[in-house]
Coordinates of C-alpha atoms in Angstrom, one line a residue:
M1 CA -27.9 -19.1 -17.8
T2 CA -24.3 -18.8 -16.6
S3 CA -22.5 -18.2 -13.3
D4 CA -19.9 -15.6 -12.9
A5 CA -16.7 -15.7 -10.8
L6 CA -18.6 -14.8 -7.7
G7 CA -21.1 -17.5 -8.2
I8 CA -23.8 -15.0 -9.2
M9 CA -26.4 -16.3 -11.7
I10 CA -26.6 -14.2 -14.8
N11 CA -29.2 -14.5 -17.7
D12 CA -27.2 -13.9 -20.9
S13 CA -30.2 -13.9 -23.2
F14 CA -32.0 -10.8 -22.1
E15 CA -31.6 -7.7 -24.3
W16 CA -33.0 -4.2 -23.9
V17 CA -34.9 -3.1 -27.0
A18 CA -34.6 0.6 -27.8
G19 CA -37.8 2.5 -28.2
M20 CA -40.0 0.1 -26.2
E21 CA -42.2 1.2 -23.4
L22 CA -40.9 -0.3 -20.2
T23 CA -42.6 -1.2 -16.9
G24 CA -41.6 0.6 -13.7
A25 CA -39.6 -2.5 -12.7
E26 CA -37.7 -2.5 -16.0
I27 CA -37.1 1.2 -15.7
T28 CA -35.7 0.8 -12.2
V29 CA -33.3 -1.9 -13.4
R30 CA -32.4 0.0 -16.5
C31 CA -31.7 3.2 -14.5
L32 CA -29.2 1.3 -12.3
V33 CA -27.5 0.0 -15.4
D34 CA -27.3 3.4 -17.1
E35 CA -26.1 4.9 -13.8
G36 CA -23.1 2.5 -14.0
V37 CA -24.0 0.6 -10.8
E38 CA -21.9 -2.5 -10.3
L39 CA -23.4 -4.1 -7.2
V40 CA -26.8 -4.0 -5.6
F41 CA -27.2 -5.5 -2.1
G42 CA -30.7 -6.6 -1.3
Y43 CA -33.3 -9.0 0.0
P44 CA -36.5 -9.8 -1.9
G45 CA -40.1 -9.5 -0.8
G46 CA -43.6 -9.1 -2.2
A47 CA -43.5 -5.4 -2.9
V48 CA -40.3 -5.7 -5.0
L49 CA -40.9 -9.0 -6.8
N50 CA -41.5 -7.2 -10.1
I51 CA -38.1 -5.5 -9.7
Y52 CA -36.4 -8.8 -8.8
D53 CA -37.9 -10.5 -11.8
E54 CA -36.2 -7.9 -14.0
I55 CA -33.0 -8.3 -12.1
F56 CA -33.1 -12.0 -13.0
K57 CA -33.3 -11.1 -16.7
Q58 CA -30.4 -8.6 -16.8
K59 CA -26.7 -8.8 -16.8
G60 CA -25.7 -5.1 -16.3
F61 CA -24.9 -5.4 -12.6
K62 CA -24.6 -8.1 -9.9
H63 CA -27.1 -8.6 -7.1
I64 CA -25.8 -9.7 -3.7
L65 CA -28.3 -11.6 -1.6
V66 CA -27.7 -10.7 2.1
R67 CA -29.4 -12.4 5.0
H68 CA -30.8 -9.3 6.6
E69 CA -31.8 -5.9 5.3
Q70 CA -29.7 -4.0 7.8
A71 CA -26.7 -5.9 6.3
A72 CA -27.7 -4.9 2.8
V73 CA -27.4 -1.2 3.7
H74 CA -24.2 -1.7 5.7
A75 CA -22.6 -3.7 2.7
A76 CA -23.6 -0.9 0.3
D77 CA -22.1 1.5 2.8
G78 CA -18.8 -0.4 2.9
Y79 CA -18.8 -0.5 -0.9
A80 CA -19.4 3.3 -1.0
R81 CA -16.8 4.2 1.6
S82 CA -14.1 2.1 0.0
T83 CA -14.7 3.2 -3.6
G84 CA -16.1 6.7 -3.4
K85 CA -19.1 5.6 -5.5
V86 CA -22.7 5.5 -4.6
G87 CA -23.8 2.3 -2.8
V88 CA -27.1 0.8 -3.7
A89 CA -29.5 -1.3 -1.6
L90 CA -32.9 -2.8 -2.4
V91 CA -35.4 -3.8 0.2
T92 CA -39.1 -4.7 0.3
S93 CA -41.8 -2.8 2.1
G94 CA -42.7 -2.9 5.8
P95 CA -40.2 -4.9 7.8
G96 CA -37.8 -4.8 4.9
L97 CA -37.6 -1.0 5.2
T98 CA -37.6 -0.9 9.0
N99 CA -34.8 -3.4 9.1
A100 CA -32.9 -1.1 6.8
V101 CA -33.3 2.0 8.9
T102 CA -30.3 1.3 11.1
G103 CA -28.1 1.1 8.1
I104 CA -29.6 4.2 6.6
A105 CA -29.1 6.2 9.8
T106 CA -25.5 4.9 10.0
A107 CA -24.7 6.2 6.5
Y108 CA -26.5 9.5 7.2
M109 CA -24.5 10.3 10.3
D110 CA -21.2 9.6 8.4
S111 CA -22.3 11.4 5.2
I112 CA -22.0 8.2 3.0
P113 CA -23.6 8.3 -0.5
L114 CA -26.3 5.7 -0.8
V115 CA -29.4 5.1 -2.9
V116 CA -31.8 2.8 -1.1
I117 CA -34.7 1.6 -3.1
S118 CA -37.7 0.3 -1.1
G119 CA -40.9 -1.4 -2.2
Q120 CA -44.2 0.0 -1.1
V121 CA -47.8 -1.3 -1.1
P122 CA -49.9 -0.3 -4.2
T123 CA -50.8 3.4 -4.3
G124 CA -54.4 2.7 -3.7
A125 CA -53.6 0.9 -0.5
I126 CA -51.3 3.5 1.0
G127 CA -52.7 4.8 4.3
M128 CA -55.0 1.8 4.6
D129 CA -52.9 -0.3 7.0
A130 CA -52.2 -2.7 4.2
F131 CA -50.1 -5.9 4.7
Q132 CA -46.5 -4.9 5.2
E133 CA -47.2 -1.2 4.9
V134 CA -45.2 1.5 6.8
D135 CA -44.8 5.2 6.1
S136 CA -41.3 4.8 4.6
V137 CA -40.9 8.5 3.8
G138 CA -42.0 9.5 7.3
I139 CA -39.9 6.9 9.1
T140 CA -36.7 7.8 7.2
R141 CA -37.1 11.6 7.0
P142 CA -34.9 12.3 10.0
C143 CA -32.1 10.1 8.7
V144 CA -31.8 10.7 5.0
K145 CA -30.5 13.5 2.9
H146 CA -33.7 13.3 0.9
N147 CA -36.4 10.8 0.1
F148 CA -39.0 10.3 -2.6
L149 CA -42.3 8.4 -2.9
V150 CA -42.9 7.7 -6.6
K151 CA -46.6 7.6 -7.5
D152 CA -46.3 8.0 -11.2
V153 CA -44.2 5.7 -13.4
R154 CA -43.5 8.6 -15.7
E155 CA -41.5 10.3 -12.9
L156 CA -39.6 7.2 -12.0
A157 CA -36.5 7.6 -14.1
T158 CA -36.0 11.3 -13.3
T159 CA -36.5 10.6 -9.6
I160 CA -33.8 7.9 -9.6
K161 CA -31.4 10.3 -11.4
K162 CA -32.2 12.9 -8.8
A163 CA -31.5 10.4 -6.1
F164 CA -28.0 9.6 -7.4
H165 CA -27.3 13.3 -7.9
I166 CA -28.3 14.3 -4.4
A167 CA -26.6 11.4 -2.8
S168 CA -23.2 12.0 -4.4
T169 CA -22.9 15.8 -4.5
G170 CA -22.4 18.5 -1.9
R171 CA -22.2 16.8 1.5
P172 CA -23.0 13.2 0.5
G173 CA -25.7 11.1 2.2
P174 CA -28.3 8.4 1.8
V175 CA -31.4 9.0 -0.4
L176 CA -34.5 6.8 -0.3
V177 CA -36.7 6.0 -3.3
D178 CA -39.9 4.4 -2.3
I179 CA -41.8 2.7 -5.2
P180 CA -45.3 1.3 -4.8
K181 CA -45.8 -2.1 -6.4
D182 CA -48.4 -1.0 -9.0
V183 CA -45.9 1.7 -10.2
T184 CA -43.4 -1.1 -10.9
A185 CA -46.1 -2.7 -13.2
H186 CA -47.2 0.4 -15.1
K187 CA -45.5 1.2 -18.4
T188 CA -44.1 4.4 -20.0
A189 CA -41.4 5.3 -22.5
Y190 CA -38.0 5.1 -20.9
V191 CA -35.7 8.1 -21.0
Y192 CA -32.9 8.4 -18.5
P193 CA -31.8 12.0 -18.2
E194 CA -28.0 12.8 -18.5
S195 CA -28.3 15.4 -15.8
V196 CA -30.8 17.0 -13.5
V197 CA -31.2 20.6 -12.3
M198 CA -33.1 21.3 -9.1
R199 CA -33.7 25.0 -8.1
S200 CA -33.8 24.0 -4.4
Y201 CA -30.5 22.1 -4.5
N202 CA -27.3 23.6 -5.6
A203 CA -24.2 22.4 -3.9
V204 CA -21.4 25.1 -3.5
V205 CA -18.1 23.9 -4.8
K206 CA -15.8 27.0 -5.1
G207 CA -14.9 28.7 -1.8
H208 CA -14.9 32.5 -1.4
S209 CA -11.6 33.8 -2.6
G210 CA -11.5 36.6 0.0
Q211 CA -12.0 34.2 2.9
I212 CA -9.3 31.8 1.5
K213 CA -6.9 34.8 1.5
K214 CA -7.7 35.5 5.1
A215 CA -7.1 31.9 6.0
A216 CA -3.7 31.9 4.3
Q217 CA -2.6 35.0 6.2
M218 CA -3.9 33.7 9.5
L219 CA -2.0 30.4 9.0
L220 CA 1.2 32.1 8.3
E221 CA 0.8 34.4 11.3
A222 CA 0.4 31.4 13.7
R223 CA 2.9 30.7 16.4
R224 CA 1.2 27.5 17.7
P225 CA -0.7 26.2 14.7
M226 CA -2.8 23.0 14.4
I227 CA -4.4 21.3 11.4
Y228 CA -7.5 19.3 12.3
S229 CA -9.1 17.2 9.5
G230 CA -12.1 15.0 9.4
G231 CA -14.1 12.6 7.2
G232 CA -14.9 15.3 4.8
V233 CA -11.3 15.2 3.5
V234 CA -11.7 11.5 2.8
L235 CA -15.2 11.9 1.2
G236 CA -14.0 14.9 -0.8
N237 CA -11.0 12.9 -2.1
A238 CA -8.7 15.7 -0.8
A239 CA -6.1 13.7 1.1
K240 CA -3.4 14.6 -1.4
Q241 CA -4.1 18.3 -1.0
L242 CA -4.2 18.1 2.8
T243 CA -0.9 16.2 2.8
E244 CA 0.7 18.8 0.5
L245 CA -0.5 21.7 2.7
V246 CA 0.6 20.1 6.0
R247 CA 4.1 19.3 4.6
L248 CA 4.4 22.8 3.0
L249 CA 3.7 24.5 6.3
G250 CA 5.5 22.0 8.6
Y251 CA 2.5 22.1 11.0
P252 CA 1.2 19.3 13.2
C253 CA -1.8 17.5 11.9
T254 CA -4.5 15.4 13.6
N255 CA -7.3 13.3 12.2
T256 CA -10.7 12.6 13.6
L257 CA -11.9 9.0 13.9
M258 CA -13.6 9.4 10.5
G259 CA -10.6 11.2 9.0
L260 CA -8.0 8.5 9.6
G261 CA -5.9 7.9 6.5
A262 CA -6.5 11.5 5.2
Y263 CA -2.9 12.2 6.4
P264 CA -0.3 9.4 6.6
A265 CA -0.2 8.0 10.2
T266 CA 3.4 7.1 9.9
D267 CA 4.5 10.7 9.1
P268 CA 6.2 12.5 12.0
Q269 CA 3.9 15.5 11.6
F270 CA 0.9 13.3 12.4
V271 CA 0.2 13.6 16.1
G272 CA -2.4 10.8 16.2
M273 CA -6.2 10.8 16.4
L274 CA -7.8 13.4 18.7
G275 CA -10.9 13.3 20.9
M276 CA -12.3 11.1 23.7
H277 CA -9.8 8.3 23.0
G278 CA -7.3 10.4 21.1
T279 CA -3.6 10.8 21.9
Y280 CA -2.3 13.0 24.6
E281 CA -0.3 15.1 22.2
A282 CA -3.1 15.6 19.7
N283 CA -5.6 16.7 22.4
M284 CA -3.1 18.9 24.2
A285 CA -2.1 20.5 20.8
M286 CA -5.7 21.1 20.0
H287 CA -6.3 22.6 23.4
N288 CA -3.2 24.9 23.4
C289 CA -3.0 26.0 19.7
D290 CA -3.4 29.7 18.7
V291 CA -4.6 29.1 15.1
L292 CA -6.7 26.0 14.2
L293 CA -7.4 25.0 10.6
A294 CA -10.4 22.6 10.6
V295 CA -11.0 20.8 7.3
G296 CA -14.0 18.6 6.6
A297 CA -14.7 18.2 10.3
R298 CA -17.6 19.2 12.5
F299 CA -16.3 19.7 16.0
D300 CA -18.5 17.0 17.4
D301 CA -18.9 16.1 21.1
R302 CA -16.4 13.1 20.9
V303 CA -13.7 15.5 19.5
I304 CA -14.0 18.7 21.6
G305 CA -16.2 17.8 24.5
M306 CA -18.5 20.6 25.6
P307 CA -18.4 23.6 23.2
A308 CA -18.5 26.1 26.2
Q309 CA -15.4 24.5 27.7
F310 CA -13.6 24.4 24.3
A311 CA -14.4 28.1 23.8
R312 CA -12.8 29.2 27.1
D313 CA -9.3 28.9 25.5
S314 CA -8.5 31.6 23.0
R315 CA -7.7 30.4 19.5
R316 CA -8.5 31.7 16.0
I317 CA -10.4 29.1 13.9
I318 CA -10.6 28.6 10.1
H319 CA -13.3 26.2 9.2
I320 CA -13.6 24.6 5.7
D321 CA -16.6 22.5 4.8
I322 CA -18.9 21.9 1.9
D323 CA -22.0 21.9 4.2
P324 CA -22.8 25.5 5.3
S325 CA -25.0 24.2 8.2
T326 CA -21.9 22.5 9.8
I327 CA -19.9 25.7 10.0
A328 CA -20.2 27.5 13.4
K329 CA -22.8 24.9 14.4
R330 CA -21.0 24.0 17.6
V331 CA -18.2 26.5 17.9
K332 CA -17.7 30.1 16.8
V333 CA -15.2 30.4 13.9
D334 CA -13.2 33.4 12.6
V335 CA -12.9 32.5 9.0
P336 CA -15.7 30.3 7.6
I337 CA -15.2 28.9 4.1
V338 CA -18.0 27.0 2.4
G339 CA -16.8 24.9 -0.6
D340 CA -15.4 21.6 -1.8
V341 CA -12.4 20.9 0.5
G342 CA -10.2 19.8 -2.3
A343 CA -10.8 22.9 -4.3
V344 CA -10.4 25.2 -1.3
L345 CA -7.1 23.5 -0.3
D346 CA -5.8 23.8 -3.8
E347 CA -6.4 27.6 -3.7
L348 CA -4.9 27.8 -0.2
I349 CA -1.8 26.0 -1.2
K350 CA -1.3 28.4 -4.1
L351 CA -1.6 31.4 -1.8
V352 CA 0.8 30.0 0.8
R353 CA 3.4 29.2 -1.9
A354 CA 3.1 32.7 -3.4
S355 CA 3.0 34.6 -0.1
R356 CA 6.0 36.8 0.8
E357 CA 5.0 36.5 4.4
R358 CA 6.7 33.6 6.1
M359 CA 5.8 31.8 9.3
D360 CA 7.7 32.4 12.6
E361 CA 10.2 29.6 12.4
P362 CA 11.6 30.0 16.0
A363 CA 8.0 29.9 17.4
L364 CA 7.2 26.9 15.3
A365 CA 10.3 25.1 16.5
E366 CA 9.3 25.9 20.1
W367 CA 5.8 24.6 19.5
W368 CA 7.2 21.3 18.1
K369 CA 9.4 21.0 21.1
Q370 CA 6.3 21.2 23.3
I371 CA 4.4 18.7 21.2
N372 CA 7.3 16.3 21.4
E373 CA 7.3 16.6 25.2
W374 CA 3.7 15.6 25.2
R375 CA 4.4 12.8 22.7
A376 CA 7.1 11.5 25.1
R377 CA 4.4 10.6 27.6
D378 CA 3.8 7.6 25.3
C379 CA 0.1 7.6 26.1
L380 CA -0.7 4.4 24.1
N381 CA 1.8 2.3 26.1
Y382 CA 0.5 -1.0 27.4
D383 CA 2.0 -4.1 29.1
R384 CA 3.8 -5.9 26.3
A385 CA 5.1 -8.6 28.7
S386 CA 1.7 -9.8 29.6
E387 CA 1.0 -13.6 29.6
I388 CA -2.6 -12.8 28.5
I389 CA -3.2 -11.5 25.0
K390 CA -3.5 -7.8 25.0
P391 CA -5.9 -6.5 22.3
Q392 CA -3.5 -3.7 21.3
Y393 CA -0.9 -6.3 20.6
V394 CA -3.2 -8.1 18.1
I395 CA -3.8 -4.8 16.2
E396 CA -0.1 -4.0 16.1
K397 CA 0.7 -7.5 14.8
L398 CA -2.2 -7.2 12.3
W399 CA -0.6 -4.0 11.0
E400 CA 2.8 -5.7 10.7
V401 CA 1.5 -8.8 9.0
T402 CA -0.6 -6.8 6.4
N403 CA 2.2 -4.3 5.9
G404 CA -0.3 -1.6 6.7
D405 CA -2.0 -2.2 3.4
A406 CA -5.3 -3.8 4.5
W407 CA -8.8 -2.5 4.2
V408 CA -10.0 -2.5 7.8
T409 CA -13.6 -2.5 8.9
T410 CA -14.8 -2.5 12.6
D411 CA -17.8 -2.8 14.7
V412 CA -18.2 -0.4 17.7
G413 CA -16.6 -0.4 21.1
Q414 CA -13.2 -0.9 22.6
H415 CA -11.9 -2.9 19.7
Q416 CA -12.8 0.0 17.4
M417 CA -10.8 2.5 19.4
W418 CA -7.8 0.1 19.6
A419 CA -7.9 -0.3 15.9
A420 CA -8.0 3.4 15.4
Q421 CA -5.1 3.9 17.8
F422 CA -2.8 1.1 16.7
Y423 CA -3.4 0.4 13.0
K424 CA -1.5 3.1 11.1
F425 CA -3.5 4.2 8.1
D426 CA -1.4 5.9 5.5
Q427 CA -4.1 6.0 2.8
P428 CA -7.7 7.3 2.7
R429 CA -10.7 5.0 2.4
R430 CA -8.9 2.0 4.0
W431 CA -10.6 2.7 7.4
I432 CA -14.3 1.7 7.3
T433 CA -16.1 2.2 10.6
S434 CA -19.4 3.6 12.0
G435 CA -18.5 6.9 13.7
G436 CA -21.5 9.1 14.2
L437 CA -24.1 6.5 15.0
G438 CA -21.8 3.9 16.5
T439 CA -23.6 0.9 15.1
M440 CA -22.8 -2.6 16.4
G441 CA -23.1 -5.1 13.6
F442 CA -21.6 -2.8 11.0
G443 CA -18.2 -4.5 10.6
L444 CA -18.9 -7.8 8.9
P445 CA -21.4 -6.7 6.2
A446 CA -19.3 -3.6 5.6
A447 CA -16.3 -5.9 5.0
M448 CA -18.4 -7.9 2.5
G449 CA -19.1 -4.7 0.6
V450 CA -15.4 -3.7 0.6
Q451 CA -14.3 -7.2 -0.4
L452 CA -16.8 -7.4 -3.3
A453 CA -15.7 -3.9 -4.5
H454 CA -12.0 -4.9 -4.3
P455 CA -11.9 -8.7 -4.9
E456 CA -8.1 -8.9 -4.7
A457 CA -7.7 -6.7 -1.6
T458 CA -6.8 -7.8 1.9
V459 CA -9.8 -7.1 4.0
A460 CA -9.9 -7.4 7.8
C461 CA -12.9 -7.0 10.1
I462 CA -12.0 -6.1 13.6
T463 CA -14.8 -6.9 16.0
G464 CA -15.8 -8.0 19.4
E465 CA -17.8 -11.0 20.7
S466 CA -20.9 -8.8 21.3
S467 CA -20.8 -6.8 18.0
I468 CA -20.2 -9.7 15.7
Q469 CA -23.4 -11.5 16.8
M470 CA -25.5 -8.5 15.6
C471 CA -25.1 -9.5 12.0
I472 CA -23.3 -12.8 12.2
Q473 CA -25.7 -14.4 9.8
E474 CA -23.8 -12.6 7.0
L475 CA -21.2 -15.4 7.3
S476 CA -23.6 -17.2 5.0
T477 CA -23.5 -14.4 2.5
C478 CA -19.7 -14.5 2.6
L479 CA -19.7 -18.2 1.8
Q480 CA -22.1 -17.8 -1.1
Y481 CA -20.1 -15.0 -2.7
R482 CA -16.7 -16.2 -1.8
T483 CA -15.6 -13.2 0.2
P484 CA -12.3 -14.1 2.0
V485 CA -12.6 -11.6 4.8
K486 CA -10.4 -12.1 7.8
V487 CA -12.4 -11.7 11.0
I488 CA -10.3 -10.6 14.1
N489 CA -12.6 -11.1 17.1
L490 CA -11.1 -9.5 20.2
N491 CA -13.0 -11.7 22.7
N492 CA -13.0 -10.4 26.3
R493 CA -16.3 -11.9 27.2
Y494 CA -17.8 -8.5 28.0
M495 CA -19.5 -5.6 26.2
G496 CA -16.1 -4.0 26.5
M497 CA -16.8 -0.3 26.4
V498 CA -19.9 -0.7 28.5
R499 CA -17.8 -2.5 31.1
Q500 CA -15.2 0.2 31.0
W501 CA -17.7 3.0 31.7
Q502 CA -19.3 0.9 34.4
E503 CA -15.8 0.5 36.0
F504 CA -15.0 4.2 35.8
F505 CA -18.3 5.8 36.5
Y506 CA -20.7 3.2 38.0
G507 CA -18.8 1.8 40.9
N508 CA -17.8 -1.5 39.1
R509 CA -21.5 -2.5 38.8
Y510 CA -21.3 -4.5 35.6
A511 CA -25.0 -4.5 34.9
E512 CA -25.8 -6.8 32.0
S513 CA -22.4 -6.2 30.3
Y514 CA -21.0 -9.7 30.9
M515 CA -21.5 -12.2 28.1
D516 CA -21.9 -15.5 29.9
S517 CA -23.3 -17.7 27.1
L518 CA -21.1 -17.2 24.1
P519 CA -21.0 -19.6 21.2
D520 CA -17.9 -21.5 20.2
F521 CA -16.9 -19.2 17.4
V522 CA -14.6 -21.7 15.8
R523 CA -17.3 -24.3 15.5
L524 CA -19.8 -21.6 14.4
A525 CA -17.5 -20.4 11.6
E526 CA -16.9 -23.9 10.5
A527 CA -20.7 -24.6 10.5
Y528 CA -21.0 -21.7 8.0
G529 CA -18.3 -23.3 5.9
H530 CA -15.4 -21.2 6.9
V531 CA -12.1 -21.6 8.7
G532 CA -12.1 -21.1 12.5
M533 CA -9.1 -20.4 14.8
R534 CA -8.9 -19.9 18.6
I535 CA -5.9 -18.1 19.9
E536 CA -5.1 -17.9 23.6
K537 CA -1.4 -17.2 24.0
P538 CA 0.5 -14.0 22.9
A539 CA 3.2 -16.2 21.2
D540 CA 0.5 -17.6 18.9
V541 CA -0.9 -14.2 17.7
E542 CA 1.5 -13.5 14.9
P543 CA 1.7 -17.1 13.6
A544 CA -2.1 -17.3 13.5
L545 CA -2.4 -14.1 11.6
R546 CA 0.2 -15.1 9.1
E547 CA -1.5 -18.5 8.6
A548 CA -4.9 -16.8 8.2
F549 CA -3.8 -14.2 5.7
A550 CA -2.0 -16.9 3.7
L551 CA -5.5 -18.5 3.0
K552 CA -6.3 -16.1 0.2
D553 CA -9.6 -17.7 -0.8
R554 CA -11.1 -18.5 2.6
L555 CA -12.9 -16.5 5.2
V556 CA -11.0 -17.1 8.5
F557 CA -12.6 -16.3 11.8
M558 CA -9.9 -15.7 14.4
D559 CA -11.2 -15.8 18.0
F560 CA -8.5 -14.1 20.1
I561 CA -9.1 -14.6 23.9
T562 CA -8.0 -11.3 25.3
D563 CA -7.5 -9.7 28.7
Q564 CA -10.9 -9.0 30.2
S565 CA -9.6 -6.1 32.3
E566 CA -7.9 -4.1 29.6
N567 CA -9.2 -0.5 29.1
V568 CA -8.9 2.0 26.3
F569 CA -6.6 4.9 27.2
P570 CA -6.4 7.9 27.0
M571 CA -10.0 8.6 27.9
V572 CA -11.8 11.9 28.3
P573 CA -14.7 11.6 30.7
N574 CA -18.1 12.7 29.3
G575 CA -18.5 16.5 29.7
A576 CA -14.8 17.1 30.4
D577 CA -12.4 19.3 28.4
I578 CA -10.2 17.4 25.9
S579 CA -7.1 18.3 28.0
E580 CA -8.6 16.4 31.0
M581 CA -7.6 12.9 29.9
I582 CA -7.4 9.8 32.1
L583 CA -4.1 8.0 31.3
A584 CA -3.3 4.4 32.1
E585 CA -0.3 5.5 34.2
E586 CA -2.5 7.6 36.5
L587 CA -4.5 4.6 37.7

């Protein structure tokens, strides 16, 4: 028995013997090894003890023991988002599975490739209200890309191969494999297929050439063009192609919350994030453009508001996405293109370069003049002379101290929006956040997954005093596996975004949004074996950040006491058009 650099126990004596019949538990573990899995995040229980016994004997991958099953899936999610590989979580039956559902739904809403293996009661006990039995397939059906219940050990290896294939191809997503305990004890000859073919599942990769030609022509005819990219560009590893096309055309580009980093935020052609808390210039350009290229984005409610209002303004839309069900789901489009975004952009770039038709340069110059007038509104301005710490200031200093090179995870709320607005992401996969589901508690376990995937990287978890307590027990996991995450807690003693909505739309009735019994986060961090800091003055923000990031091998919990009254601006009220923003200067 030895211990690796992360403190994980590894049994060096176990060897697989070719040609042997293996139990279902051995097959499960062997499949993960043969699939090239590096990390498995999990929590043991009765239904998966056979699998855990085999994990103990192997040395092909590392198992990370979390303190809650929700955190196992969030950590696997953070690993997947930051690497582009499939994340893997392992949970037991009953409450193990139900605890994992929030993480599964989070990954599903953001199209993150995961394989979640769950234990199940023995096949003969299914449907008998057995101890720790739930209908795992039924419970997860609405929030997975696909799920399987494996009742025959002879189908186990092929099923796991299918799970990885489905999770990672087409529009990615989580796949559940539910394995009854007796199946993990049964034996069969082990064969892991090199590939699988499913008649009912064939992801489209190559876009229709005729549609791509139409798109190229429409882009070159534009007088007020806009390029709008989403998380699909990041997931499709197409940031390079997007950047090339945007610079080739000279058009403005905006990213969704999930697409941040797909185009460099420090580039002048980037007009900021759009949507409910997007920049004035991004939303106004989206509202007033005549040709819109949407790449790997889905026109969700937080981006365009109500579809009927968005459709009132005349614009021609090109929509590129690998998922055909996403195209024209919320808005009518003129040129739909189904295919891998990277492959489609490659073809589009070739056509634009080869075209004899050139864009209307005077019209484009006039369009940029208008955008720069909107940009001059400086919609993200805040009181930099405040004697109370402004949360925006903390994020700006974080970006400076880390040279814009950190991997940043967040929870959900005001701090998430400030991080999106003020940390300038120039690279894809550096921004790790729960977008579609908006899951509080995501940030810390996701940061663990990122740090374990990139041991030498700088990883920051931006959170709030409400969100961090959802999965704060993972500070214990961070200690065990020596993950030196830096936690930036923007502590305003409120559920910040809830309070903001109550201020704007509920007559300042702060119903249950005030946190009047908070722990001493410094002492709590220290109790878990980490470093704690409390920062109360603006002058101490940068020194504290530099001190914390200098501690390369320690988790540091920084509790920044921030202005309780600060709000996120711009803000588009629910149901309003994206051009109908509330700006700080207007209040």
